Amino acid sequence: MNKQQLSNALHVGGTLENALSGNYNLSASSVVQEAVKLTQKHFWQFLPATVVLTIAHILIFLVALTIMNGTPYSVMEAFIGKQQMTPDLMASARIAVFAATVLSAPLYAGASLMGLSHAIGFRTKPRHIIKGLAYALAVTLAMSFINALQSFSSQLIPLLGIFLGITFSMTILLICEKRLRPVEAMIVSFRAIIKKLIPLTLVYIVIAILFVFSYATAGLALVWALPFMFNVKGVLYREMFGVGIEVTVSQEGDDDSSSDDGNKEVFNA
């Protein structure tokens, strides 16, 4: 039996050049509507991955608090008002949040890639959460830079920290999909997003409302909010920067007949 493989590279969505020039269309309502449909379609496959990310984040947070305070309970009791929140406890809480965010960055990258896969029509499996480990060093460095800048700027002007969070929001996907270096990805994300800041801010306001609602429901709404957030980012990235896809068609047989099972589409991220 002879086997023949034909490969073609496709590009879906915008381009890096158009994103940097602001030459792309972006409707906040369309992005939110598409993300809702994607979340409904892929909810049960995506939920385990976001649960893994959440558990990893919480565990790192608790371990960091334990290392600094001997126990995580003192900070928790201060947050719920059972004891006074001292400057030392507040500082340890901030460091723990920073550590959890930075050290869970590879899993965050994996979830982001899953959202991007959904946005270009691919299904995912829970194990795809570990795809971000291939970019562990780069995404961890990027997350360190972003969180340090946000933390410092928030001390000066609270809204500045939010602004930086929005403008750097495409950094992780740019590292994974476009293979940019951390600082380069941050600059590209900032330059592209600043061109369409108003519609992008509206999208992130919707995400923020969902997370506030999640806190009001003791975190229960996070089971929807987290997958939704990553799907939103996937749709935004596709529209802004575009995604490269490799399509491989395999044909087997001497009679030039082909089987549908031989067709395989691969998203190389």
Short mmCIF file of C-alpha atoms in Angstrom, two decimals, residues 43-168:
data_model
loop_
_atom_site.label_atom_id
_atom_site.label_comp_id
_atom_site.label_asym_id
_atom_site.label_seq_id
_atom_site.Cartn_x
_atom_site.Cartn_y
_atom_site.Cartn_z
CA PHE A 43 -18.10 23.30 28.22
CA TRP A 44 -17.74 19.72 29.47
CA GLN A 45 -14.43 19.14 27.67
CA PHE A 46 -13.01 22.47 28.86
CA LEU A 47 -14.27 22.40 32.46
CA PRO A 48 -11.77 19.80 33.81
CA ALA A 49 -8.85 21.80 32.42
CA THR A 50 -10.00 25.04 34.06
CA VAL A 51 -10.59 23.15 37.32
CA VAL A 52 -6.99 21.88 37.20
CA LEU A 53 -5.75 25.43 36.63
CA THR A 54 -7.83 26.74 39.54
CA ILE A 55 -6.68 24.01 41.94
CA ALA A 56 -3.03 24.56 40.97
CA HIS A 57 -3.41 28.30 41.56
CA ILE A 58 -5.00 27.79 44.98
CA LEU A 59 -2.44 25.20 46.08
CA ILE A 60 0.50 27.42 45.13
CA PHE A 61 -1.16 30.32 46.94
CA LEU A 62 -1.61 28.27 50.11
CA VAL A 63 1.92 26.86 49.99
CA ALA A 64 3.36 30.36 49.59
CA LEU A 65 1.34 31.62 52.57
CA THR A 66 2.47 28.64 54.64
CA ILE A 67 6.12 29.28 53.82
CA MET A 68 5.87 32.95 54.82
CA ASN A 69 3.52 32.70 57.83
CA GLY A 70 3.75 29.11 58.99
CA THR A 71 0.05 28.71 58.27
CA PRO A 72 -2.33 30.09 55.63
CA TYR A 73 -5.19 30.50 58.09
CA SER A 74 -4.07 33.81 59.58
CA VAL A 75 -4.43 35.59 56.23
CA MET A 76 -7.76 33.90 55.53
CA GLU A 77 -9.11 34.90 58.93
CA ALA A 78 -7.97 38.48 58.33
CA PHE A 79 -9.82 38.56 54.99
CA ILE A 80 -13.09 37.45 56.59
CA GLY A 81 -12.66 39.85 59.50
CA LYS A 82 -11.90 37.40 62.31
CA GLN A 83 -8.59 39.12 63.01
CA GLN A 84 -6.86 42.34 62.08
CA MET A 85 -5.25 42.61 58.66
CA THR A 86 -1.75 43.79 59.49
CA PRO A 87 0.68 45.21 56.91
CA ASP A 88 2.74 42.02 57.16
CA LEU A 89 -0.26 39.82 56.43
CA MET A 90 -1.26 42.02 53.50
CA ALA A 91 2.27 41.87 52.09
CA SER A 92 2.40 38.09 52.40
CA ALA A 93 -0.98 37.79 50.67
CA ARG A 94 0.24 39.91 47.76
CA ILE A 95 3.41 37.86 47.42
CA ALA A 96 1.39 34.64 47.53
CA VAL A 97 -0.95 35.89 44.79
CA PHE A 98 2.06 36.90 42.70
CA ALA A 99 3.69 33.49 43.17
CA ALA A 100 0.48 31.62 42.33
CA THR A 101 -0.11 33.66 39.20
CA VAL A 102 3.45 33.34 37.94
CA LEU A 103 4.02 29.66 38.74
CA SER A 104 0.71 28.58 37.24
CA ALA A 105 1.50 30.48 34.01
CA PRO A 106 2.25 27.32 31.94
CA LEU A 107 -1.19 25.91 32.78
CA TYR A 108 -2.73 29.30 32.03
CA ALA A 109 -1.00 29.19 28.64
CA GLY A 110 -2.41 25.71 28.02
CA ALA A 111 -5.95 26.90 28.80
CA SER A 112 -5.41 29.92 26.53
CA LEU A 113 -4.37 27.64 23.67
CA MET A 114 -7.46 25.53 24.25
CA GLY A 115 -9.63 28.64 23.95
CA LEU A 116 -7.80 29.57 20.76
CA SER A 117 -8.38 26.07 19.37
CA HIS A 118 -12.11 26.46 20.00
CA ALA A 119 -12.10 29.84 18.24
CA ILE A 120 -10.74 28.30 15.02
CA GLY A 121 -13.06 25.30 15.05
CA PHE A 122 -11.03 22.59 16.78
CA ARG A 123 -12.13 20.40 19.65
CA THR A 124 -9.92 19.95 22.70
CA LYS A 125 -9.41 17.41 25.44
CA PRO A 126 -8.69 18.09 29.13
CA ARG A 127 -5.10 16.87 28.77
CA HIS A 128 -4.37 19.74 26.38
CA ILE A 129 -3.99 21.95 29.46
CA ILE A 130 -0.36 20.79 29.60
CA LYS A 131 0.44 22.09 26.10
CA GLY A 132 1.58 25.31 27.73
CA LEU A 133 4.46 23.48 29.42
CA ALA A 134 6.34 23.65 26.10
CA TYR A 135 6.58 27.42 26.65
CA ALA A 136 7.01 27.28 30.44
CA LEU A 137 10.07 29.51 30.75
CA ALA A 138 8.86 32.21 28.34
CA VAL A 139 5.31 32.45 29.70
CA THR A 140 6.54 32.42 33.30
CA LEU A 141 8.92 35.30 32.59
CA ALA A 142 6.19 37.22 30.76
CA MET A 143 3.72 36.69 33.59
CA SER A 144 6.36 37.88 36.07
CA PHE A 145 6.95 41.09 34.10
CA ILE A 146 3.24 41.78 33.62
CA ASN A 147 2.28 41.19 37.25
CA ALA A 148 5.22 43.22 38.55
CA LEU A 149 4.24 46.14 36.32
CA GLN A 150 0.58 45.84 37.29
CA SER A 151 1.38 45.67 40.98
CA PHE A 152 3.68 48.69 40.87
CA SER A 153 1.33 50.77 38.72
CA SER A 154 -1.68 49.90 40.88
CA GLN A 155 0.11 51.39 43.87
CA LEU A 156 0.39 54.65 41.96
CA ILE A 157 -2.92 54.73 40.07
CA PRO A 158 -5.34 51.80 40.50
CA LEU A 159 -6.85 52.24 37.03
CA LEU A 160 -3.37 52.08 35.49
CA GLY A 161 -3.00 48.49 36.69
CA ILE A 162 -6.30 47.57 35.03
CA PHE A 163 -5.21 49.34 31.84
CA LEU A 164 -1.97 47.35 31.71
CA GLY A 165 -3.85 44.13 32.39
CA ILE A 166 -5.99 44.74 29.31
CA THR A 167 -3.19 45.91 27.02
CA PHE A 168 -0.92 42.97 27.87
#
